[in-house]
């Protein structure tokens, strides 16, 4: 689980060779697109949460601040969702000035309900489950 709320955390993620290269590119692109006023702290504009395989629902909910694995199973509450192959990108608009991006790994060990919601919107075969 990653929760990126400041520029130092974003820089650490972008320079971490252990982190998936596609994910690093997505994080870098979104921060570049959103972080246009460098005078404001990033935490006042955007939070990025990365849900990785094996992250339990409680940890995901704590990082996001509300349940996205249980209560939202039948009605996803994201504003929009992008399918990037190995990663799903969920956008939450929480106020007029603050948003959250949640990147969800398309992996069999990712929280089943959250991954199911993402796959249901994309209507595709899960990449990680293909044989």
mmCIF file with all atom_site columns, N, CA and C in Angstrom, residues 72-127:
data_model
loop_
_atom_site.group_PDB
_atom_site.id
_atom_site.type_symbol
_atom_site.label_atom_id
_atom_site.label_alt_id
_atom_site.label_comp_id
_atom_site.label_asym_id
_atom_site.label_entity_id
_atom_site.label_seq_id
_atom_site.pdbx_PDB_ins_code
_atom_site.Cartn_x
_atom_site.Cartn_y
_atom_site.Cartn_z
_atom_site.occupancy
_atom_site.B_iso_or_equiv
_atom_site.pdbx_formal_charge
_atom_site.auth_seq_id
_atom_site.auth_comp_id
_atom_site.auth_asym_id
_atom_site.auth_atom_id
_atom_site.pdbx_PDB_model_num
ATOM 1   N N  . UNK A 1 72  ? -19.190 -0.463  -1.320  1.00 0.00 ? 72  UNK A N  1
ATOM 2   C CA . UNK A 1 72  ? -19.249 0.056   -2.678  1.00 0.00 ? 72  UNK A CA 1
ATOM 3   C C  . UNK A 1 72  ? -19.248 -1.053  -3.728  1.00 0.00 ? 72  UNK A C  1
ATOM 4   N N  . UNK A 1 73  ? -19.338 -2.293  -3.313  1.00 0.00 ? 73  UNK A N  1
ATOM 5   C CA . UNK A 1 73  ? -19.209 -3.411  -4.251  1.00 0.00 ? 73  UNK A CA 1
ATOM 6   C C  . UNK A 1 73  ? -20.252 -3.368  -5.357  1.00 0.00 ? 73  UNK A C  1
ATOM 7   N N  . UNK A 1 74  ? -21.468 -2.933  -5.043  1.00 0.00 ? 74  UNK A N  1
ATOM 8   C CA . UNK A 1 74  ? -22.513 -2.908  -6.060  1.00 0.00 ? 74  UNK A CA 1
ATOM 9   C C  . UNK A 1 74  ? -22.605 -1.557  -6.765  1.00 0.00 ? 74  UNK A C  1
ATOM 10  N N  . UNK A 1 75  ? -22.108 -0.505  -6.154  1.00 0.00 ? 75  UNK A N  1
ATOM 11  C CA . UNK A 1 75  ? -22.202 0.823   -6.745  1.00 0.00 ? 75  UNK A CA 1
ATOM 12  C C  . UNK A 1 75  ? -20.874 1.551   -6.573  1.00 0.00 ? 75  UNK A C  1
ATOM 13  N N  . UNK A 1 76  ? -19.972 1.399   -7.515  1.00 0.00 ? 76  UNK A N  1
ATOM 14  C CA . UNK A 1 76  ? -18.701 2.120   -7.398  1.00 0.00 ? 76  UNK A CA 1
ATOM 15  C C  . UNK A 1 76  ? -18.951 3.620   -7.270  1.00 0.00 ? 76  UNK A C  1
ATOM 16  N N  . UNK A 1 77  ? -18.212 4.256   -6.391  1.00 0.00 ? 77  UNK A N  1
ATOM 17  C CA . UNK A 1 77  ? -18.455 5.675   -6.144  1.00 0.00 ? 77  UNK A CA 1
ATOM 18  C C  . UNK A 1 77  ? -17.425 6.576   -6.802  1.00 0.00 ? 77  UNK A C  1
ATOM 19  N N  . UNK A 1 78  ? -16.564 6.007   -7.639  1.00 0.00 ? 78  UNK A N  1
ATOM 20  C CA . UNK A 1 78  ? -15.577 6.861   -8.278  1.00 0.00 ? 78  UNK A CA 1
ATOM 21  C C  . UNK A 1 78  ? -16.229 7.760   -9.320  1.00 0.00 ? 78  UNK A C  1
ATOM 22  N N  . UNK A 1 79  ? -15.559 8.850   -9.612  1.00 0.00 ? 79  UNK A N  1
ATOM 23  C CA . UNK A 1 79  ? -16.039 9.809   -10.614 1.00 0.00 ? 79  UNK A CA 1
ATOM 24  C C  . UNK A 1 79  ? -15.802 9.265   -12.023 1.00 0.00 ? 79  UNK A C  1
ATOM 25  N N  . UNK A 1 80  ? -14.622 8.715   -12.219 1.00 0.00 ? 80  UNK A N  1
ATOM 26  C CA . UNK A 1 80  ? -14.292 8.042   -13.478 1.00 0.00 ? 80  UNK A CA 1
ATOM 27  C C  . UNK A 1 80  ? -13.229 6.992   -13.223 1.00 0.00 ? 80  UNK A C  1
ATOM 28  N N  . UNK A 1 81  ? -13.091 6.068   -14.194 1.00 0.00 ? 81  UNK A N  1
ATOM 29  C CA . UNK A 1 81  ? -12.129 4.984   -14.071 1.00 0.00 ? 81  UNK A CA 1
ATOM 30  C C  . UNK A 1 81  ? -11.458 4.775   -15.417 1.00 0.00 ? 81  UNK A C  1
ATOM 31  N N  . UNK A 1 82  ? -10.130 4.583   -15.380 1.00 0.00 ? 82  UNK A N  1
ATOM 32  C CA . UNK A 1 82  ? -9.358  4.262   -16.580 1.00 0.00 ? 82  UNK A CA 1
ATOM 33  C C  . UNK A 1 82  ? -8.734  2.890   -16.407 1.00 0.00 ? 82  UNK A C  1
ATOM 34  N N  . UNK A 1 83  ? -8.720  2.135   -17.493 1.00 0.00 ? 83  UNK A N  1
ATOM 35  C CA . UNK A 1 83  ? -8.089  0.825   -17.516 1.00 0.00 ? 83  UNK A CA 1
ATOM 36  C C  . UNK A 1 83  ? -6.744  0.977   -18.218 1.00 0.00 ? 83  UNK A C  1
ATOM 37  N N  . UNK A 1 84  ? -5.668  0.806   -17.462 1.00 0.00 ? 84  UNK A N  1
ATOM 38  C CA . UNK A 1 84  ? -4.315  0.928   -18.016 1.00 0.00 ? 84  UNK A CA 1
ATOM 39  C C  . UNK A 1 84  ? -3.647  -0.444  -18.148 1.00 0.00 ? 84  UNK A C  1
ATOM 40  N N  . UNK A 1 85  ? -4.427  -1.496  -18.297 1.00 0.00 ? 85  UNK A N  1
ATOM 41  C CA . UNK A 1 85  ? -3.853  -2.843  -18.400 1.00 0.00 ? 85  UNK A CA 1
ATOM 42  C C  . UNK A 1 85  ? -3.533  -3.399  -17.028 1.00 0.00 ? 85  UNK A C  1
ATOM 43  N N  . UNK A 1 86  ? -2.272  -3.288  -16.592 1.00 0.00 ? 86  UNK A N  1
ATOM 44  C CA . UNK A 1 86  ? -1.926  -3.853  -15.286 1.00 0.00 ? 86  UNK A CA 1
ATOM 45  C C  . UNK A 1 86  ? -2.432  -3.006  -14.107 1.00 0.00 ? 86  UNK A C  1
ATOM 46  N N  . UNK A 1 87  ? -2.934  -1.812  -14.384 1.00 0.00 ? 87  UNK A N  1
ATOM 47  C CA . UNK A 1 87  ? -3.422  -0.914  -13.324 1.00 0.00 ? 87  UNK A CA 1
ATOM 48  C C  . UNK A 1 87  ? -4.758  -0.302  -13.721 1.00 0.00 ? 87  UNK A C  1
ATOM 49  N N  . UNK A 1 88  ? -5.672  -0.243  -12.754 1.00 0.00 ? 88  UNK A N  1
ATOM 50  C CA . UNK A 1 88  ? -6.904  0.509   -12.900 1.00 0.00 ? 88  UNK A CA 1
ATOM 51  C C  . UNK A 1 88  ? -6.703  1.827   -12.164 1.00 0.00 ? 88  UNK A C  1
ATOM 52  N N  . UNK A 1 89  ? -7.217  2.893   -12.697 1.00 0.00 ? 89  UNK A N  1
ATOM 53  C CA . UNK A 1 89  ? -7.104  4.218   -12.078 1.00 0.00 ? 89  UNK A CA 1
ATOM 54  C C  . UNK A 1 89  ? -8.510  4.708   -11.749 1.00 0.00 ? 89  UNK A C  1
ATOM 55  N N  . UNK A 1 90  ? -8.775  4.902   -10.466 1.00 0.00 ? 90  UNK A N  1
ATOM 56  C CA . UNK A 1 90  ? -10.064 5.385   -9.996  1.00 0.00 ? 90  UNK A CA 1
ATOM 57  C C  . UNK A 1 90  ? -9.901  6.819   -9.522  1.00 0.00 ? 90  UNK A C  1
ATOM 58  N N  . UNK A 1 91  ? -10.760 7.698   -9.996  1.00 0.00 ? 91  UNK A N  1
ATOM 59  C CA . UNK A 1 91  ? -10.685 9.109   -9.602  1.00 0.00 ? 91  UNK A CA 1
ATOM 60  C C  . UNK A 1 91  ? -11.884 9.465   -8.727  1.00 0.00 ? 91  UNK A C  1
ATOM 61  N N  . UNK A 1 92  ? -11.577 10.052  -7.596  1.00 0.00 ? 92  UNK A N  1
ATOM 62  C CA . UNK A 1 92  ? -12.596 10.532  -6.670  1.00 0.00 ? 92  UNK A CA 1
ATOM 63  C C  . UNK A 1 92  ? -12.454 12.041  -6.554  1.00 0.00 ? 92  UNK A C  1
ATOM 64  N N  . UNK A 1 93  ? -13.526 12.780  -6.815  1.00 0.00 ? 93  UNK A N  1
ATOM 65  C CA . UNK A 1 93  ? -13.535 14.223  -6.623  1.00 0.00 ? 93  UNK A CA 1
ATOM 66  C C  . UNK A 1 93  ? -14.202 14.449  -5.275  1.00 0.00 ? 93  UNK A C  1
ATOM 67  N N  . UNK A 1 94  ? -13.398 14.848  -4.287  1.00 0.00 ? 94  UNK A N  1
ATOM 68  C CA . UNK A 1 94  ? -13.906 14.946  -2.919  1.00 0.00 ? 94  UNK A CA 1
ATOM 69  C C  . UNK A 1 94  ? -14.392 16.342  -2.570  1.00 0.00 ? 94  UNK A C  1
ATOM 70  N N  . UNK A 1 95  ? -13.772 17.365  -3.156  1.00 0.00 ? 95  UNK A N  1
ATOM 71  C CA . UNK A 1 95  ? -14.244 18.750  -3.033  1.00 0.00 ? 95  UNK A CA 1
ATOM 72  C C  . UNK A 1 95  ? -13.932 19.440  -4.353  1.00 0.00 ? 95  UNK A C  1
ATOM 73  N N  . UNK A 1 96  ? -14.297 20.710  -4.455  1.00 0.00 ? 96  UNK A N  1
ATOM 74  C CA . UNK A 1 96  ? -13.986 21.457  -5.678  1.00 0.00 ? 96  UNK A CA 1
ATOM 75  C C  . UNK A 1 96  ? -12.485 21.607  -5.890  1.00 0.00 ? 96  UNK A C  1
ATOM 76  N N  . UNK A 1 97  ? -11.706 21.513  -4.817  1.00 0.00 ? 97  UNK A N  1
ATOM 77  C CA . UNK A 1 97  ? -10.269 21.759  -4.920  1.00 0.00 ? 97  UNK A CA 1
ATOM 78  C C  . UNK A 1 97  ? -9.401  20.549  -4.582  1.00 0.00 ? 97  UNK A C  1
ATOM 79  N N  . UNK A 1 98  ? -10.026 19.412  -4.256  1.00 0.00 ? 98  UNK A N  1
ATOM 80  C CA . UNK A 1 98  ? -9.230  18.258  -3.814  1.00 0.00 ? 98  UNK A CA 1
ATOM 81  C C  . UNK A 1 98  ? -9.764  16.973  -4.426  1.00 0.00 ? 98  UNK A C  1
ATOM 82  N N  . UNK A 1 99  ? -8.836  16.151  -4.889  1.00 0.00 ? 99  UNK A N  1
ATOM 83  C CA . UNK A 1 99  ? -9.207  14.868  -5.462  1.00 0.00 ? 99  UNK A CA 1
ATOM 84  C C  . UNK A 1 99  ? -8.281  13.762  -4.995  1.00 0.00 ? 99  UNK A C  1
ATOM 85  N N  . UNK A 1 100 ? -8.721  12.547  -5.252  1.00 0.00 ? 100 UNK A N  1
ATOM 86  C CA . UNK A 1 100 ? -7.922  11.374  -4.903  1.00 0.00 ? 100 UNK A CA 1
ATOM 87  C C  . UNK A 1 100 ? -7.898  10.443  -6.101  1.00 0.00 ? 100 UNK A C  1
ATOM 88  N N  . UNK A 1 101 ? -6.710  9.933   -6.386  1.00 0.00 ? 101 UNK A N  1
ATOM 89  C CA . UNK A 1 101 ? -6.545  8.904   -7.394  1.00 0.00 ? 101 UNK A CA 1
ATOM 90  C C  . UNK A 1 101 ? -6.157  7.614   -6.692  1.00 0.00 ? 101 UNK A C  1
ATOM 91  N N  . UNK A 1 102 ? -6.846  6.543   -7.025  1.00 0.00 ? 102 UNK A N  1
ATOM 92  C CA . UNK A 1 102 ? -6.546  5.236   -6.455  1.00 0.00 ? 102 UNK A CA 1
ATOM 93  C C  . UNK A 1 102 ? -6.149  4.322   -7.615  1.00 0.00 ? 102 UNK A C  1
ATOM 94  N N  . UNK A 1 103 ? -4.920  3.841   -7.567  1.00 0.00 ? 103 UNK A N  1
ATOM 95  C CA . UNK A 1 103 ? -4.440  2.895   -8.561  1.00 0.00 ? 103 UNK A CA 1
ATOM 96  C C  . UNK A 1 103 ? -4.575  1.494   -7.972  1.00 0.00 ? 103 UNK A C  1
ATOM 97  N N  . UNK A 1 104 ? -5.258  0.617   -8.702  1.00 0.00 ? 104 UNK A N  1
ATOM 98  C CA . UNK A 1 104 ? -5.543  -0.730  -8.234  1.00 0.00 ? 104 UNK A CA 1
ATOM 99  C C  . UNK A 1 104 ? -4.849  -1.724  -9.164  1.00 0.00 ? 104 UNK A C  1
ATOM 100 N N  . UNK A 1 105 ? -4.021  -2.575  -8.602  1.00 0.00 ? 105 UNK A N  1
ATOM 101 C CA . UNK A 1 105 ? -3.316  -3.573  -9.406  1.00 0.00 ? 105 UNK A CA 1
ATOM 102 C C  . UNK A 1 105 ? -4.300  -4.606  -9.947  1.00 0.00 ? 105 UNK A C  1
ATOM 103 N N  . UNK A 1 106 ? -4.216  -4.892  -11.242 1.00 0.00 ? 106 UNK A N  1
ATOM 104 C CA . UNK A 1 106 ? -4.994  -5.976  -11.829 1.00 0.00 ? 106 UNK A CA 1
ATOM 105 C C  . UNK A 1 106 ? -4.202  -7.260  -11.620 1.00 0.00 ? 106 UNK A C  1
ATOM 106 N N  . UNK A 1 107 ? -4.428  -7.839  -10.465 1.00 0.00 ? 107 UNK A N  1
ATOM 107 C CA . UNK A 1 107 ? -3.672  -9.032  -10.048 1.00 0.00 ? 107 UNK A CA 1
ATOM 108 C C  . UNK A 1 107 ? -4.613  -9.932  -9.250  1.00 0.00 ? 107 UNK A C  1
ATOM 109 N N  . UNK A 1 108 ? -4.506  -11.246 -9.400  1.00 0.00 ? 108 UNK A N  1
ATOM 110 C CA . UNK A 1 108 ? -5.398  -12.156 -8.667  1.00 0.00 ? 108 UNK A CA 1
ATOM 111 C C  . UNK A 1 108 ? -5.377  -11.994 -7.146  1.00 0.00 ? 108 UNK A C  1
ATOM 112 N N  . UNK A 1 109 ? -4.286  -11.472 -6.584  1.00 0.00 ? 109 UNK A N  1
ATOM 113 C CA . UNK A 1 109 ? -4.194  -11.312 -5.136  1.00 0.00 ? 109 UNK A CA 1
ATOM 114 C C  . UNK A 1 109 ? -4.644  -9.937  -4.645  1.00 0.00 ? 109 UNK A C  1
ATOM 115 N N  . UNK A 1 110 ? -5.122  -9.095  -5.554  1.00 0.00 ? 110 UNK A N  1
ATOM 116 C CA . UNK A 1 110 ? -5.678  -7.800  -5.163  1.00 0.00 ? 110 UNK A CA 1
ATOM 117 C C  . UNK A 1 110 ? -7.059  -8.037  -4.564  1.00 0.00 ? 110 UNK A C  1
ATOM 118 N N  . UNK A 1 111 ? -7.477  -7.184  -3.636  1.00 0.00 ? 111 UNK A N  1
ATOM 119 C CA . UNK A 1 111 ? -8.786  -7.323  -3.000  1.00 0.00 ? 111 UNK A CA 1
ATOM 120 C C  . UNK A 1 111 ? -9.824  -7.691  -4.054  1.00 0.00 ? 111 UNK A C  1
ATOM 121 N N  . UNK A 1 112 ? -10.502 -8.805  -3.831  1.00 0.00 ? 112 UNK A N  1
ATOM 122 C CA . UNK A 1 112 ? -11.389 -9.370  -4.850  1.00 0.00 ? 112 UNK A CA 1
ATOM 123 C C  . UNK A 1 112 ? -12.565 -8.457  -5.202  1.00 0.00 ? 112 UNK A C  1
ATOM 124 N N  . UNK A 1 113 ? -13.193 -7.832  -4.208  1.00 0.00 ? 113 UNK A N  1
ATOM 125 C CA . UNK A 1 113 ? -14.347 -6.982  -4.477  1.00 0.00 ? 113 UNK A CA 1
ATOM 126 C C  . UNK A 1 113 ? -13.942 -5.747  -5.276  1.00 0.00 ? 113 UNK A C  1
ATOM 127 N N  . UNK A 1 114 ? -12.870 -5.114  -4.875  1.00 0.00 ? 114 UNK A N  1
ATOM 128 C CA . UNK A 1 114 ? -12.411 -3.922  -5.573  1.00 0.00 ? 114 UNK A CA 1
ATOM 129 C C  . UNK A 1 114 ? -12.009 -4.253  -7.007  1.00 0.00 ? 114 UNK A C  1
ATOM 130 N N  . UNK A 1 115 ? -11.268 -5.320  -7.169  1.00 0.00 ? 115 UNK A N  1
ATOM 131 C CA . UNK A 1 115 ? -10.835 -5.734  -8.509  1.00 0.00 ? 115 UNK A CA 1
ATOM 132 C C  . UNK A 1 115 ? -12.040 -6.131  -9.362  1.00 0.00 ? 115 UNK A C  1
ATOM 133 N N  . UNK A 1 116 ? -12.999 -6.821  -8.764  1.00 0.00 ? 116 UNK A N  1
ATOM 134 C CA . UNK A 1 116 ? -14.223 -7.218  -9.478  1.00 0.00 ? 116 UNK A CA 1
ATOM 135 C C  . UNK A 1 116 ? -14.960 -5.994  -10.004 1.00 0.00 ? 116 UNK A C  1
ATOM 136 N N  . UNK A 1 117 ? -15.077 -4.950  -9.170  1.00 0.00 ? 117 UNK A N  1
ATOM 137 C CA . UNK A 1 117 ? -15.727 -3.712  -9.616  1.00 0.00 ? 117 UNK A CA 1
ATOM 138 C C  . UNK A 1 117 ? -15.012 -3.122  -10.821 1.00 0.00 ? 117 UNK A C  1
ATOM 139 N N  . UNK A 1 118 ? -13.701 -3.094  -10.769 1.00 0.00 ? 118 UNK A N  1
ATOM 140 C CA . UNK A 1 118 ? -12.926 -2.531  -11.881 1.00 0.00 ? 118 UNK A CA 1
ATOM 141 C C  . UNK A 1 118 ? -13.106 -3.361  -13.144 1.00 0.00 ? 118 UNK A C  1
ATOM 142 N N  . UNK A 1 119 ? -12.996 -4.660  -13.021 1.00 0.00 ? 119 UNK A N  1
ATOM 143 C CA . UNK A 1 119 ? -13.148 -5.535  -14.180 1.00 0.00 ? 119 UNK A CA 1
ATOM 144 C C  . UNK A 1 119 ? -14.558 -5.475  -14.749 1.00 0.00 ? 119 UNK A C  1
ATOM 145 N N  . UNK A 1 120 ? -15.553 -5.293  -13.885 1.00 0.00 ? 120 UNK A N  1
ATOM 146 C CA . UNK A 1 120 ? -16.934 -5.197  -14.347 1.00 0.00 ? 120 UNK A CA 1
ATOM 147 C C  . UNK A 1 120 ? -17.175 -3.978  -15.223 1.00 0.00 ? 120 UNK A C  1
ATOM 148 N N  . UNK A 1 121 ? -16.478 -2.911  -14.931 1.00 0.00 ? 121 UNK A N  1
ATOM 149 C CA . UNK A 1 121 ? -16.624 -1.691  -15.740 1.00 0.00 ? 121 UNK A CA 1
ATOM 150 C C  . UNK A 1 121 ? -15.883 -1.830  -17.064 1.00 0.00 ? 121 UNK A C  1
ATOM 151 N N  . UNK A 1 122 ? -14.742 -2.514  -17.053 1.00 0.00 ? 122 UNK A N  1
ATOM 152 C CA . UNK A 1 122 ? -13.954 -2.639  -18.271 1.00 0.00 ? 122 UNK A CA 1
ATOM 153 C C  . UNK A 1 122 ? -14.460 -3.728  -19.207 1.00 0.00 ? 122 UNK A C  1
ATOM 154 N N  . UNK A 1 123 ? -15.139 -4.727  -18.658 1.00 0.00 ? 123 UNK A N  1
ATOM 155 C CA . UNK A 1 123 ? -15.653 -5.848  -19.457 1.00 0.00 ? 123 UNK A CA 1
ATOM 156 C C  . UNK A 1 123 ? -14.566 -6.534  -20.260 1.00 0.00 ? 123 UNK A C  1
ATOM 157 N N  . UNK A 1 124 ? -13.473 -6.825  -19.598 1.00 0.00 ? 124 UNK A N  1
ATOM 158 C CA . UNK A 1 124 ? -12.378 -7.532  -20.279 1.00 0.00 ? 124 UNK A CA 1
ATOM 159 C C  . UNK A 1 124 ? -11.906 -8.673  -19.410 1.00 0.00 ? 124 UNK A C  1
ATOM 160 N N  . UNK A 1 125 ? -11.130 -9.551  -19.999 1.00 0.00 ? 125 UNK A N  1
ATOM 161 C CA . UNK A 1 125 ? -10.549 -10.654 -19.260 1.00 0.00 ? 125 UNK A CA 1
ATOM 162 C C  . UNK A 1 125 ? -9.387  -10.118 -18.441 1.00 0.00 ? 125 UNK A C  1
ATOM 163 N N  . UNK A 1 126 ? -9.290  -10.461 -17.166 1.00 0.00 ? 126 UNK A N  1
ATOM 164 C CA . UNK A 1 126 ? -8.171  -9.983  -16.340 1.00 0.00 ? 126 UNK A CA 1
ATOM 165 C C  . UNK A 1 126 ? -6.832  -10.429 -16.921 1.00 0.00 ? 126 UNK A C  1
ATOM 166 N N  . UNK A 1 127 ? -5.936  -9.503  -17.115 1.00 0.00 ? 127 UNK A N  1
ATOM 167 C CA . UNK A 1 127 ? -4.619  -9.794  -17.698 1.00 0.00 ? 127 UNK A CA 1
ATOM 168 C C  . UNK A 1 127 ? -3.847  -10.799 -16.873 1.00 0.00 ? 127 UNK A C  1
#
